[in-house]
Amino acid sequence: MLIKVEGAGVCATDLHTIDGEMEPAGVTLPRVLGHENGGRVAAVGDLVSTVAVDDPVLVFPPFSCGLCVACRRGREMLCEHHEFTGLTVDGGFAEYVVVAERSVVKLPHGVEPVDVAPHADAGVTAYHAVKKVAHLAVPGTTAVVLGVGGVGHVGLQLLRELGSGAVVVGVDPNPQRRALAAGLGADAVLDSGEVVDAVRDLTDGRGADLVIDFVGTDRTHADGTGMLARGGTYSIVGFGGMVTVPSAAMVGNEHSVVANLVGNWIDLWEVMQLHARGKLTLKTETHPLEDVNDVLAKLREGEVTGRAVLVPDSSNGRERA
Ligand SMILES: [Zn+2]
Ligand SMILES: [Zn+2]
């Protein structure tokens, strides 16, 4: 089907791609980037049956065949025929994008594509990661979110929604993003300097039972593993650094490390149900598509709070203030 793009979120993975860091994952340039796409169905092939022209949709970025074992297990992001809209095939920093029917999630009534485009990757990724460990976030535990950016600010809210009463701590070097974390219901917010000590202080020396790292630098990997309580779990979402941990410490403290790759289609569908019920705030700012390079530079400088969304000139999508 052909989707008329109304909004495309700008993600740190776009920067990784431009910098050539995604080549080991088979992502090469030139490519039309844009993997957080919302829009309206503009045209469909003869066999399409689940959506019609003009339906508002999000594009689930992993291509999934539906036939391989990973797909049948509901792990579409590990599909044997893996492709990714906006990374391995052309994406939504454009007026139109072409996707298979399996790739769209129809939006719940009253939800505008431009307002939720970042959920297509940021939301689904945060949801997949938090859902996997939410059972650990029980009363009496402390869950730390490292990095309250585009993905992290959704993850923080999901810990609140899917967790079961853990103290939720947001960590970010940027004061605006710390304020965002506080506004979204974090029980505590911390600067990222000396954060291991700060988390130990906050927990009477015990440390964090759960750390979700939405940044993924050498620094956050060291902080995240360094602040874990005995029996704690370190969950990696952001990537790029090296995780270096003595196995004796991992075994002696029974630490777990898990990693997360996007999510599956149903994760995205479930995020949209939560969003439609008003349970999630997605902080976005819109920019004209032609400003893409300025927006990428702004993201690189850490000057985006929440998610920047590119809007094509031709879009009749509702503009946000
Ligand atoms: Zn992304
Ligand atoms: Zn498959």
PDB file of C-alpha atoms and ligand atoms in Angstrom:
ATOM      1  CA  MET A   1       0.000   0.000   0.000  1.00  0.00           C
ATOM      2  CA  LEU A   2       0.973   3.610  -0.522  1.00  0.00           C
ATOM      3  CA  ILE A   3       0.973   5.797   2.587  1.00  0.00           C
ATOM      4  CA  LYS A   4       0.820   9.586   2.406  1.00  0.00           C
ATOM      5  CA  VAL A   5       3.158  10.663   5.205  1.00  0.00           C
ATOM      6  CA  GLU A   6       1.750  13.171   7.716  1.00  0.00           C
ATOM      7  CA  GLY A   7       4.569  12.893  10.234  1.00  0.00           C
ATOM      8  CA  ALA A   8       7.932  11.138  10.538  1.00  0.00           C
ATOM      9  CA  GLY A   9       9.835  11.048  13.827  1.00  0.00           C
ATOM     10  CA  VAL A  10      13.573  11.735  13.899  1.00  0.00           C
ATOM     11  CA  CYS A  11      15.512   9.160  15.910  1.00  0.00           C
ATOM     12  CA  ALA A  12      19.104   8.783  17.151  1.00  0.00           C
ATOM     13  CA  THR A  13      19.307   5.695  14.914  1.00  0.00           C
ATOM     14  CA  ASP A  14      19.127   8.097  11.963  1.00  0.00           C
ATOM     15  CA  LEU A  15      22.318   9.716  13.260  1.00  0.00           C
ATOM     16  CA  HIS A  16      23.951   6.289  13.748  1.00  0.00           C
ATOM     17  CA  THR A  17      23.031   5.490  10.123  1.00  0.00           C
ATOM     18  CA  ILE A  18      24.400   8.747   8.737  1.00  0.00           C
ATOM     19  CA  ASP A  19      27.612   8.110  10.684  1.00  0.00           C
ATOM     20  CA  GLY A  20      27.964   4.641   9.112  1.00  0.00           C
ATOM     21  CA  GLU A  21      27.542   2.860  12.442  1.00  0.00           C
ATOM     22  CA  MET A  22      24.650   0.768  11.117  1.00  0.00           C
ATOM     23  CA  GLU A  23      26.686  -0.859   8.343  1.00  0.00           C
ATOM     24  CA  PRO A  24      27.314  -4.022  10.416  1.00  0.00           C
ATOM     25  CA  ALA A  25      23.525  -4.342  10.572  1.00  0.00           C
ATOM     26  CA  GLY A  26      23.325  -4.184   6.783  1.00  0.00           C
ATOM     27  CA  VAL A  27      22.222  -0.552   6.588  1.00  0.00           C
ATOM     28  CA  THR A  28      23.990   1.315   3.804  1.00  0.00           C
ATOM     29  CA  LEU A  29      23.624   4.719   2.201  1.00  0.00           C
ATOM     30  CA  PRO A  30      22.166   6.340   0.182  1.00  0.00           C
ATOM     31  CA  ARG A  31      18.756   5.749   1.709  1.00  0.00           C
ATOM     32  CA  VAL A  32      15.612   7.767   2.386  1.00  0.00           C
ATOM     33  CA  LEU A  33      15.575   7.639   6.197  1.00  0.00           C
ATOM     34  CA  GLY A  34      12.506   7.910   8.410  1.00  0.00           C
ATOM     35  CA  HIS A  35      11.265   4.887  10.346  1.00  0.00           C
ATOM     36  CA  GLU A  36       8.683   6.497  12.660  1.00  0.00           C
ATOM     37  CA  ASN A  37       5.949   7.125  10.162  1.00  0.00           C
ATOM     38  CA  GLY A  38       2.333   8.094  10.533  1.00  0.00           C
ATOM     39  CA  GLY A  39       0.010   8.949   7.708  1.00  0.00           C
ATOM     40  CA  ARG A  40      -3.042   8.051   5.728  1.00  0.00           C
ATOM     41  CA  VAL A  41      -3.548   5.233   3.272  1.00  0.00           C
ATOM     42  CA  ALA A  42      -3.376   6.739  -0.229  1.00  0.00           C
ATOM     43  CA  ALA A  43      -3.709   3.603  -2.352  1.00  0.00           C
ATOM     44  CA  VAL A  44      -3.936  -0.139  -1.808  1.00  0.00           C
ATOM     45  CA  GLY A  45      -3.277  -3.241  -3.883  1.00  0.00           C
ATOM     46  CA  ASP A  46      -6.077  -5.583  -4.899  1.00  0.00           C
ATOM     47  CA  LEU A  47      -5.450  -8.092  -2.101  1.00  0.00           C
ATOM     48  CA  VAL A  48      -5.375  -5.584   0.780  1.00  0.00           C
ATOM     49  CA  SER A  49      -8.312  -6.244   3.093  1.00  0.00           C
ATOM     50  CA  THR A  50      -7.619  -4.726   6.525  1.00  0.00           C
ATOM     51  CA  VAL A  51      -7.448  -1.023   5.674  1.00  0.00           C
ATOM     52  CA  ALA A  52      -8.928   1.282   3.070  1.00  0.00           C
ATOM     53  CA  VAL A  53      -7.924   4.541   1.411  1.00  0.00           C
ATOM     54  CA  ASP A  54      -7.898   7.484   3.876  1.00  0.00           C
ATOM     55  CA  ASP A  55      -7.526   5.296   6.983  1.00  0.00           C
ATOM     56  CA  PRO A  56      -5.044   6.821   9.467  1.00  0.00           C
ATOM     57  CA  VAL A  57      -2.195   4.417  10.192  1.00  0.00           C
ATOM     58  CA  LEU A  58       1.213   4.024  11.772  1.00  0.00           C
ATOM     59  CA  VAL A  59       3.878   2.065   9.919  1.00  0.00           C
ATOM     60  CA  PHE A  60       5.337  -0.784  11.993  1.00  0.00           C
ATOM     61  CA  PRO A  61       8.905  -0.497  10.679  1.00  0.00           C
ATOM     62  CA  PRO A  62      10.115  -4.132  10.612  1.00  0.00           C
ATOM     63  CA  PHE A  63       8.963  -6.026   7.523  1.00  0.00           C
ATOM     64  CA  SER A  64       7.624  -9.405   8.557  1.00  0.00           C
ATOM     65  CA  CYS A  65       6.850 -12.340   6.266  1.00  0.00           C
ATOM     66  CA  GLY A  66       4.389 -13.974   8.658  1.00  0.00           C
ATOM     67  CA  LEU A  67       5.604 -17.415   7.637  1.00  0.00           C
ATOM     68  CA  CYS A  68       8.981 -17.986   9.296  1.00  0.00           C
ATOM     69  CA  VAL A  69       9.347 -19.424  12.789  1.00  0.00           C
ATOM     70  CA  ALA A  70      10.279 -16.051  14.336  1.00  0.00           C
ATOM     71  CA  CYS A  71       7.178 -14.431  12.812  1.00  0.00           C
ATOM     72  CA  ARG A  72       4.948 -17.269  13.977  1.00  0.00           C
ATOM     73  CA  ARG A  73       6.364 -16.806  17.474  1.00  0.00           C
ATOM     74  CA  GLY A  74       5.330 -13.151  17.283  1.00  0.00           C
ATOM     75  CA  ARG A  75       8.943 -11.981  17.107  1.00  0.00           C
ATOM     76  CA  GLU A  76       8.619 -10.184  13.790  1.00  0.00           C
ATOM     77  CA  MET A  77      11.685  -8.037  14.434  1.00  0.00           C
ATOM     78  CA  LEU A  78      13.724 -11.252  14.105  1.00  0.00           C
ATOM     79  CA  CYS A  79      12.028 -12.292  10.818  1.00  0.00           C
ATOM     80  CA  GLU A  80      14.292 -14.334   8.524  1.00  0.00           C
ATOM     81  CA  HIS A  81      13.401 -11.920   5.720  1.00  0.00           C
ATOM     82  CA  HIS A  82      14.057  -8.895   7.867  1.00  0.00           C
ATOM     83  CA  GLU A  83      13.782  -5.455   6.292  1.00  0.00           C
ATOM     84  CA  PHE A  84      13.228  -2.175   8.080  1.00  0.00           C
ATOM     85  CA  THR A  85      11.332   0.759   6.588  1.00  0.00           C
ATOM     86  CA  GLY A  86      13.601   3.802   6.698  1.00  0.00           C
ATOM     87  CA  LEU A  87      16.806   1.817   7.245  1.00  0.00           C
ATOM     88  CA  THR A  88      17.104  -1.041   4.743  1.00  0.00           C
ATOM     89  CA  VAL A  89      14.340   0.211   2.421  1.00  0.00           C
ATOM     90  CA  ASP A  90      13.255   3.799   1.790  1.00  0.00           C
ATOM     91  CA  GLY A  91      11.349   5.449   4.620  1.00  0.00           C
ATOM     92  CA  GLY A  92       9.183   8.383   5.530  1.00  0.00           C
ATOM     93  CA  PHE A  93      11.364  11.485   5.230  1.00  0.00           C
ATOM     94  CA  ALA A  94       9.339  11.874   2.058  1.00  0.00           C
ATOM     95  CA  GLU A  95       5.791  12.625   0.962  1.00  0.00           C
ATOM     96  CA  TYR A  96       4.910   8.966   0.427  1.00  0.00           C
ATOM     97  CA  VAL A  97       6.163   5.599   1.623  1.00  0.00           C
ATOM     98  CA  VAL A  98       5.335   2.124   0.266  1.00  0.00           C
ATOM     99  CA  VAL A  99       4.781  -0.711   2.759  1.00  0.00           C
ATOM    100  CA  ALA A 100       3.230  -4.164   2.943  1.00  0.00           C
ATOM    101  CA  GLU A 101      -0.178  -4.627   4.535  1.00  0.00           C
ATOM    102  CA  ARG A 102       1.344  -6.490   7.496  1.00  0.00           C
ATOM    103  CA  SER A 103       3.255  -3.303   8.355  1.00  0.00           C
ATOM    104  CA  VAL A 104       0.400  -1.012   9.289  1.00  0.00           C
ATOM    105  CA  VAL A 105      -1.454  -0.430  12.535  1.00  0.00           C
ATOM    106  CA  LYS A 106      -4.763   1.327  12.035  1.00  0.00           C
ATOM    107  CA  LEU A 107      -5.104   4.179  14.509  1.00  0.00           C
ATOM    108  CA  PRO A 108      -7.820   4.177  17.153  1.00  0.00           C
ATOM    109  CA  HIS A 109     -10.615   6.694  16.653  1.00  0.00           C
ATOM    110  CA  GLY A 110      -9.582  10.290  17.308  1.00  0.00           C
ATOM    111  CA  VAL A 111      -5.820   9.693  17.129  1.00  0.00           C
ATOM    112  CA  GLU A 112      -4.011  11.793  14.508  1.00  0.00           C
ATOM    113  CA  PRO A 113      -1.003  10.266  12.694  1.00  0.00           C
ATOM    114  CA  VAL A 114       1.221  13.333  13.157  1.00  0.00           C
ATOM    115  CA  ASP A 115       0.700  13.247  16.931  1.00  0.00           C
ATOM    116  CA  VAL A 116       1.735   9.610  17.350  1.00  0.00           C
ATOM    117  CA  ALA A 117       4.264   8.983  14.551  1.00  0.00           C
ATOM    118  CA  PRO A 118       7.162   8.493  17.029  1.00  0.00           C
ATOM    119  CA  HIS A 119       5.298   5.624  18.670  1.00  0.00           C
ATOM    120  CA  ALA A 120       6.069   3.608  15.497  1.00  0.00           C
ATOM    121  CA  ASP A 121       9.594   3.135  16.808  1.00  0.00           C
ATOM    122  CA  ALA A 122      10.151   5.079  20.044  1.00  0.00           C
ATOM    123  CA  GLY A 123       6.862   3.901  21.543  1.00  0.00           C
ATOM    124  CA  VAL A 124       7.019   0.294  20.405  1.00  0.00           C
ATOM    125  CA  THR A 125      10.645  -0.006  21.507  1.00  0.00           C
ATOM    126  CA  ALA A 126       9.951   1.407  24.959  1.00  0.00           C
ATOM    127  CA  TYR A 127       6.882  -0.817  25.284  1.00  0.00           C
ATOM    128  CA  HIS A 128       8.704  -3.992  24.243  1.00  0.00           C
ATOM    129  CA  ALA A 129      11.519  -3.302  26.721  1.00  0.00           C
ATOM    130  CA  VAL A 130       9.295  -2.383  29.660  1.00  0.00           C
ATOM    131  CA  LYS A 131       6.772  -5.175  29.093  1.00  0.00           C
ATOM    132  CA  LYS A 132       9.617  -7.709  29.253  1.00  0.00           C
ATOM    133  CA  VAL A 133      10.713  -6.595  32.746  1.00  0.00           C
ATOM    134  CA  ALA A 134       7.589  -4.959  34.195  1.00  0.00           C
ATOM    135  CA  HIS A 135       6.998  -7.989  36.431  1.00  0.00           C
ATOM    136  CA  LEU A 136      10.238  -7.059  38.246  1.00  0.00           C
ATOM    137  CA  ALA A 137       9.004  -3.552  39.103  1.00  0.00           C
ATOM    138  CA  VAL A 138       7.061  -4.569  42.211  1.00  0.00           C
ATOM    139  CA  PRO A 139       6.533  -2.536  45.418  1.00  0.00           C
ATOM    140  CA  GLY A 140       9.746  -2.111  47.358  1.00  0.00           C
ATOM    141  CA  THR A 141      11.907  -2.094  44.243  1.00  0.00           C
ATOM    142  CA  THR A 142      13.602   0.791  42.453  1.00  0.00           C
ATOM    143  CA  ALA A 143      13.538   1.098  38.665  1.00  0.00           C
ATOM    144  CA  VAL A 144      15.920   3.545  36.993  1.00  0.00           C
ATOM    145  CA  VAL A 145      15.450   5.030  33.518  1.00  0.00           C
ATOM    146  CA  LEU A 146      18.774   6.174  32.046  1.00  0.00           C
ATOM    147  CA  GLY A 147      18.067   8.862  29.447  1.00  0.00           C
ATOM    148  CA  VAL A 148      14.712  10.631  29.329  1.00  0.00           C
ATOM    149  CA  GLY A 149      14.799  11.293  25.577  1.00  0.00           C
ATOM    150  CA  GLY A 150      12.431  10.316  22.787  1.00  0.00           C
ATOM    151  CA  VAL A 151      12.255   6.662  23.816  1.00  0.00           C
ATOM    152  CA  GLY A 152      13.051   7.076  27.512  1.00  0.00           C
ATOM    153  CA  HIS A 153      10.231   9.503  28.252  1.00  0.00           C
ATOM    154  CA  VAL A 154       7.764   6.918  26.966  1.00  0.00           C
ATOM    155  CA  GLY A 155       9.555   4.137  28.855  1.00  0.00           C
ATOM    156  CA  LEU A 156       9.284   6.067  32.091  1.00  0.00           C
ATOM    157  CA  GLN A 157       5.518   6.350  31.708  1.00  0.00           C
ATOM    158  CA  LEU A 158       5.228   2.689  30.771  1.00  0.00           C
ATOM    159  CA  LEU A 159       7.017   1.703  33.981  1.00  0.00           C
ATOM    160  CA  ARG A 160       4.279   3.635  35.751  1.00  0.00           C
ATOM    161  CA  GLU A 161       1.506   2.007  33.661  1.00  0.00           C
ATOM    162  CA  LEU A 162       2.786  -1.584  33.406  1.00  0.00           C
ATOM    163  CA  GLY A 163       4.972  -1.795  36.515  1.00  0.00           C
ATOM    164  CA  SER A 164       3.480  -2.700  39.827  1.00  0.00           C
ATOM    165  CA  GLY A 165       4.543  -0.011  42.230  1.00  0.00           C
ATOM    166  CA  ALA A 166       8.315   0.350  41.923  1.00  0.00           C
ATOM    167  CA  VAL A 167       9.930   3.668  42.767  1.00  0.00           C
ATOM    168  CA  VAL A 168      10.713   5.101  39.316  1.00  0.00           C
ATOM    169  CA  VAL A 169      13.824   7.248  38.910  1.00  0.00           C
ATOM    170  CA  GLY A 170      14.595   9.310  35.791  1.00  0.00           C
ATOM    171  CA  VAL A 171      18.236  10.135  35.027  1.00  0.00           C
ATOM    172  CA  ASP A 172      19.323  12.714  32.447  1.00  0.00           C
ATOM    173  CA  PRO A 173      22.102  15.297  32.137  1.00  0.00           C
ATOM    174  CA  ASN A 174      19.685  17.834  30.633  1.00  0.00           C
ATOM    175  CA  PRO A 175      17.586  19.893  33.107  1.00  0.00           C
ATOM    176  CA  GLN A 176      14.656  20.226  30.668  1.00  0.00           C
ATOM    177  CA  ARG A 177      14.468  16.473  30.273  1.00  0.00           C
ATOM    178  CA  ARG A 178      14.709  16.011  34.042  1.00  0.00           C
ATOM    179  CA  ALA A 179      11.767  18.424  34.375  1.00  0.00           C
ATOM    180  CA  LEU A 180       9.908  16.381  31.752  1.00  0.00           C
ATOM    181  CA  ALA A 181      10.584  13.202  33.766  1.00  0.00           C
ATOM    182  CA  ALA A 182       9.240  14.818  36.927  1.00  0.00           C
ATOM    183  CA  GLY A 183       6.174  16.029  35.055  1.00  0.00           C
ATOM    184  CA  LEU A 184       5.520  12.530  33.726  1.00  0.00           C
ATOM    185  CA  GLY A 185       5.427  11.038  37.199  1.00  0.00           C
ATOM    186  CA  ALA A 186       8.991  10.008  38.070  1.00  0.00           C
ATOM    187  CA  ASP A 187       9.309   9.566  41.834  1.00  0.00           C
ATOM    188  CA  ALA A 188      12.818  11.022  41.696  1.00  0.00           C
ATOM    189  CA  VAL A 189      14.998  12.649  39.051  1.00  0.00           C
ATOM    190  CA  LEU A 190      18.786  12.672  39.059  1.00  0.00           C
ATOM    191  CA  ASP A 191      21.523  14.350  37.066  1.00  0.00           C
ATOM    192  CA  SER A 192      23.752  11.833  35.296  1.00  0.00           C
ATOM    193  CA  GLY A 193      26.932  12.994  37.082  1.00  0.00           C
ATOM    194  CA  GLU A 194      27.866  10.705  40.038  1.00  0.00           C
ATOM    195  CA  VAL A 195      24.605   8.902  39.407  1.00  0.00           C
ATOM    196  CA  VAL A 196      25.779   5.547  40.768  1.00  0.00           C
ATOM    197  CA  ASP A 197      26.380   7.125  44.180  1.00  0.00           C
ATOM    198  CA  ALA A 198      23.124   9.062  43.946  1.00  0.00           C
ATOM    199  CA  VAL A 199      21.130   5.873  43.289  1.00  0.00           C
ATOM    200  CA  ARG A 200      22.922   4.104  46.178  1.00  0.00           C
ATOM    201  CA  ASP A 201      22.024   7.059  48.446  1.00  0.00           C
ATOM    202  CA  LEU A 202      18.423   6.914  47.314  1.00  0.00           C
ATOM    203  CA  THR A 203      18.145   3.193  48.076  1.00  0.00           C
ATOM    204  CA  ASP A 204      20.013   3.020  51.420  1.00  0.00           C
ATOM    205  CA  GLY A 205      22.976   1.530  49.616  1.00  0.00           C
ATOM    206  CA  ARG A 206      21.026  -1.313  47.990  1.00  0.00           C
ATOM    207  CA  GLY A 207      21.070  -0.061  44.414  1.00  0.00           C
ATOM    208  CA  ALA A 208      18.531  -0.349  41.589  1.00  0.00           C
ATOM    209  CA  ASP A 209      16.610  -3.564  41.053  1.00  0.00           C
ATOM    210  CA  LEU A 210      15.939  -2.631  37.462  1.00  0.00           C
ATOM    211  CA  VAL A 211      17.833  -0.294  35.148  1.00  0.00           C
ATOM    212  CA  ILE A 212      16.634   0.422  31.623  1.00  0.00           C
ATOM    213  CA  ASP A 213      19.336   2.119  29.581  1.00  0.00           C
ATOM    214  CA  PHE A 214      17.876   4.230  26.780  1.00  0.00           C
ATOM    215  CA  VAL A 215      21.254   5.804  25.958  1.00  0.00           C
ATOM    216  CA  GLY A 216      23.792   3.014  25.404  1.00  0.00           C
ATOM    217  CA  THR A 217      27.206   4.669  25.691  1.00  0.00           C
ATOM    218  CA  ASP A 218      30.259   3.250  27.485  1.00  0.00           C
ATOM    219  CA  ARG A 219      29.378   5.653  30.284  1.00  0.00           C
ATOM    220  CA  THR A 220      25.747   4.587  30.715  1.00  0.00           C
ATOM    221  CA  HIS A 221      26.682   0.909  30.439  1.00  0.00           C
ATOM    222  CA  ALA A 222      29.187   1.394  33.291  1.00  0.00           C
ATOM    223  CA  ASP A 223      26.690   3.418  35.344  1.00  0.00           C
ATOM    224  CA  GLY A 224      23.825   1.022  34.686  1.00  0.00           C
ATOM    225  CA  THR A 225      25.707  -2.106  35.680  1.00  0.00           C
ATOM    226  CA  GLY A 226      27.431  -0.252  38.533  1.00  0.00           C
ATOM    227  CA  MET A 227      24.192   0.819  40.213  1.00  0.00           C
ATOM    228  CA  LEU A 228      22.489  -2.595  40.164  1.00  0.00           C
ATOM    229  CA  ALA A 229      21.237  -4.118  43.400  1.00  0.00           C
ATOM    230  CA  ARG A 230      21.971  -7.779  44.085  1.00  0.00           C
ATOM    231  CA  GLY A 231      19.663  -9.807  41.865  1.00  0.00           C
ATOM    232  CA  GLY A 232      19.128  -6.771  39.652  1.00  0.00           C
ATOM    233  CA  THR A 233      18.428  -6.621  35.932  1.00  0.00           C
ATOM    234  CA  TYR A 234      20.112  -4.304  33.443  1.00  0.00           C
ATOM    235  CA  SER A 235      18.071  -3.830  30.280  1.00  0.00           C
ATOM    236  CA  ILE A 236      19.649  -2.262  27.190  1.00  0.00           C
ATOM    237  CA  VAL A 237      17.676  -0.267  24.631  1.00  0.00           C
ATOM    238  CA  GLY A 238      20.085   2.447  23.410  1.00  0.00           C
ATOM    239  CA  PHE A 239      23.270   1.127  21.874  1.00  0.00           C
ATOM    240  CA  GLY A 240      26.713   2.045  20.610  1.00  0.00           C
ATOM    241  CA  GLY A 241      29.016   1.488  23.608  1.00  0.00           C
ATOM    242  CA  MET A 242      30.735  -1.573  25.037  1.00  0.00           C
ATOM    243  CA  VAL A 243      29.333  -3.450  28.037  1.00  0.00           C
ATOM    244  CA  THR A 244      32.257  -4.581  30.201  1.00  0.00           C
ATOM    245  CA  VAL A 245      31.366  -6.458  33.355  1.00  0.00           C
ATOM    246  CA  PRO A 246      33.387  -8.955  35.411  1.00  0.00           C
ATOM    247  CA  SER A 247      31.548 -12.276  35.241  1.00  0.00           C
ATOM    248  CA  ALA A 248      32.420 -12.925  38.914  1.00  0.00           C
ATOM    249  CA  ALA A 249      30.392  -9.846  39.876  1.00  0.00           C
ATOM    250  CA  MET A 250      27.520 -10.906  37.599  1.00  0.00           C
ATOM    251  CA  VAL A 251      27.401 -14.400  39.061  1.00  0.00           C
ATOM    252  CA  GLY A 252      28.090 -13.320  42.637  1.00  0.00           C
ATOM    253  CA  ASN A 253      25.222 -10.848  42.520  1.00  0.00           C
ATOM    254  CA  GLU A 254      23.068 -12.861  40.122  1.00  0.00           C
ATOM    255  CA  HIS A 255      22.755  -9.917  37.763  1.00  0.00           C
ATOM    256  CA  SER A 256      20.850 -10.265  34.509  1.00  0.00           C
ATOM    257  CA  VAL A 257      21.479  -8.362  31.303  1.00  0.00           C
ATOM    258  CA  VAL A 258      18.852  -8.223  28.573  1.00  0.00           C
ATOM    259  CA  ALA A 259      18.759  -6.389  25.243  1.00  0.00           C
ATOM    260  CA  ASN A 260      15.809  -5.188  23.235  1.00  0.00           C
ATOM    261  CA  LEU A 261      15.260  -4.779  19.501  1.00  0.00           C
ATOM    262  CA  VAL A 262      12.240  -2.655  18.551  1.00  0.00           C
ATOM    263  CA  GLY A 263       9.172  -4.774  19.350  1.00  0.00           C
ATOM    264  CA  ASN A 264       6.520  -6.749  17.568  1.00  0.00           C
ATOM    265  CA  TRP A 265       3.374  -5.601  15.820  1.00  0.00           C
ATOM    266  CA  ILE A 266       1.183  -6.324  18.805  1.00  0.00           C
ATOM    267  CA  ASP A 267       3.452  -4.204  21.030  1.00  0.00           C
ATOM    268  CA  LEU A 268       2.746  -1.259  18.741  1.00  0.00           C
ATOM    269  CA  TRP A 269      -0.963  -2.019  18.665  1.00  0.00           C
ATOM    270  CA  GLU A 270      -1.013  -2.150  22.488  1.00  0.00           C
ATOM    271  CA  VAL A 271       0.874   1.156  22.783  1.00  0.00           C
ATOM    272  CA  MET A 272      -1.774   2.748  20.598  1.00  0.00           C
ATOM    273  CA  GLN A 273      -4.558   1.396  22.819  1.00  0.00           C
ATOM    274  CA  LEU A 274      -2.870   2.937  25.882  1.00  0.00           C
ATOM    275  CA  HIS A 275      -2.304   6.199  24.035  1.00  0.00           C
ATOM    276  CA  ALA A 276      -5.918   6.375  22.861  1.00  0.00           C
ATOM    277  CA  ARG A 277      -7.073   5.998  26.478  1.00  0.00           C
ATOM    278  CA  GLY A 278      -4.985   9.028  27.435  1.00  0.00           C
ATOM    279  CA  LYS A 279      -2.485   7.019  29.482  1.00  0.00           C
ATOM    280  CA  LEU A 280       0.616   8.181  27.612  1.00  0.00           C
ATOM    281  CA  THR A 281       2.012  11.616  26.837  1.00  0.00           C
ATOM    282  CA  LEU A 282       4.138  11.787  23.714  1.00  0.00           C
ATOM    283  CA  LYS A 283       6.140  15.000  23.741  1.00  0.00           C
ATOM    284  CA  THR A 284       6.683  16.113  20.170  1.00  0.00           C
ATOM    285  CA  GLU A 285       7.674  19.185  18.186  1.00  0.00           C
ATOM    286  CA  THR A 286       6.963  19.443  14.461  1.00  0.00           C
ATOM    287  CA  HIS A 287       9.224  20.819  11.754  1.00  0.00           C
ATOM    288  CA  PRO A 288       8.800  21.093   7.973  1.00  0.00           C
ATOM    289  CA  LEU A 289      10.339  18.145   6.131  1.00  0.00           C
ATOM    290  CA  GLU A 290      12.710  20.460   4.254  1.00  0.00           C
ATOM    291  CA  ASP A 291      14.368  21.356   7.595  1.00  0.00           C
ATOM    292  CA  VAL A 292      15.476  17.739   8.049  1.00  0.00           C
ATOM    293  CA  ASN A 293      19.193  18.526   8.224  1.00  0.00           C
ATOM    294  CA  ASP A 294      18.691  21.279  10.808  1.00  0.00           C
ATOM    295  CA  VAL A 295      16.563  18.928  12.892  1.00  0.00           C
ATOM    296  CA  LEU A 296      19.178  16.157  12.693  1.00  0.00           C
ATOM    297  CA  ALA A 297      21.824  18.671  13.827  1.00  0.00           C
ATOM    298  CA  LYS A 298      19.590  19.757  16.707  1.00  0.00           C
ATOM    299  CA  LEU A 299      19.134  16.139  17.778  1.00  0.00           C
ATOM    300  CA  ARG A 300      22.881  15.560  17.583  1.00  0.00           C
ATOM    301  CA  GLU A 301      23.461  18.549  19.859  1.00  0.00           C
ATOM    302  CA  GLY A 302      20.998  17.146  22.391  1.00  0.00           C
ATOM    303  CA  GLU A 303      18.645  20.080  21.878  1.00  0.00           C
ATOM    304  CA  VAL A 304      15.474  18.063  21.291  1.00  0.00           C
ATOM    305  CA  THR A 305      13.279  17.371  24.303  1.00  0.00           C
ATOM    306  CA  GLY A 306      10.939  14.507  23.428  1.00  0.00           C
ATOM    307  CA  ARG A 307      10.729  13.782  19.709  1.00  0.00           C
ATOM    308  CA  ALA A 308      11.054  15.957  16.622  1.00  0.00           C
ATOM    309  CA  VAL A 309       8.563  15.077  13.870  1.00  0.00           C
ATOM    310  CA  LEU A 310       9.022  16.081  10.226  1.00  0.00           C
ATOM    311  CA  VAL A 311       5.886  17.126   8.383  1.00  0.00           C
ATOM    312  CA  PRO A 312       5.825  17.227   4.548  1.00  0.00           C
ATOM    313  CA  ASP A 313       4.542  20.414   2.983  1.00  0.00           C
ATOM    314  CA  SER A 314       1.844  18.461   1.208  1.00  0.00           C
ATOM    315  CA  SER A 315       0.513  17.026   4.453  1.00  0.00           C
ATOM    316  CA  ASN A 316      -2.945  18.097   5.523  1.00  0.00           C
ATOM    317  CA  GLY A 317      -2.095  16.821   8.988  1.00  0.00           C
ATOM    318  CA  ARG A 318      -3.020  18.968  11.932  1.00  0.00           C
ATOM    319  CA  GLU A 319      -0.119  21.143  13.074  1.00  0.00           C
ATOM    320  CA  ARG A 320       0.819  21.195  16.723  1.00  0.00           C
ATOM    321  CA  ALA A 321       1.783  24.331  18.572  1.00  0.00           C
TER     322      ALA A 321
HETATM  323 ZN    ZN B   1      14.403   4.706  15.894  1.00  0.00          ZN
HETATM  324 ZN    ZN B   2       9.203 -13.880   9.004  1.00  0.00          ZN
END
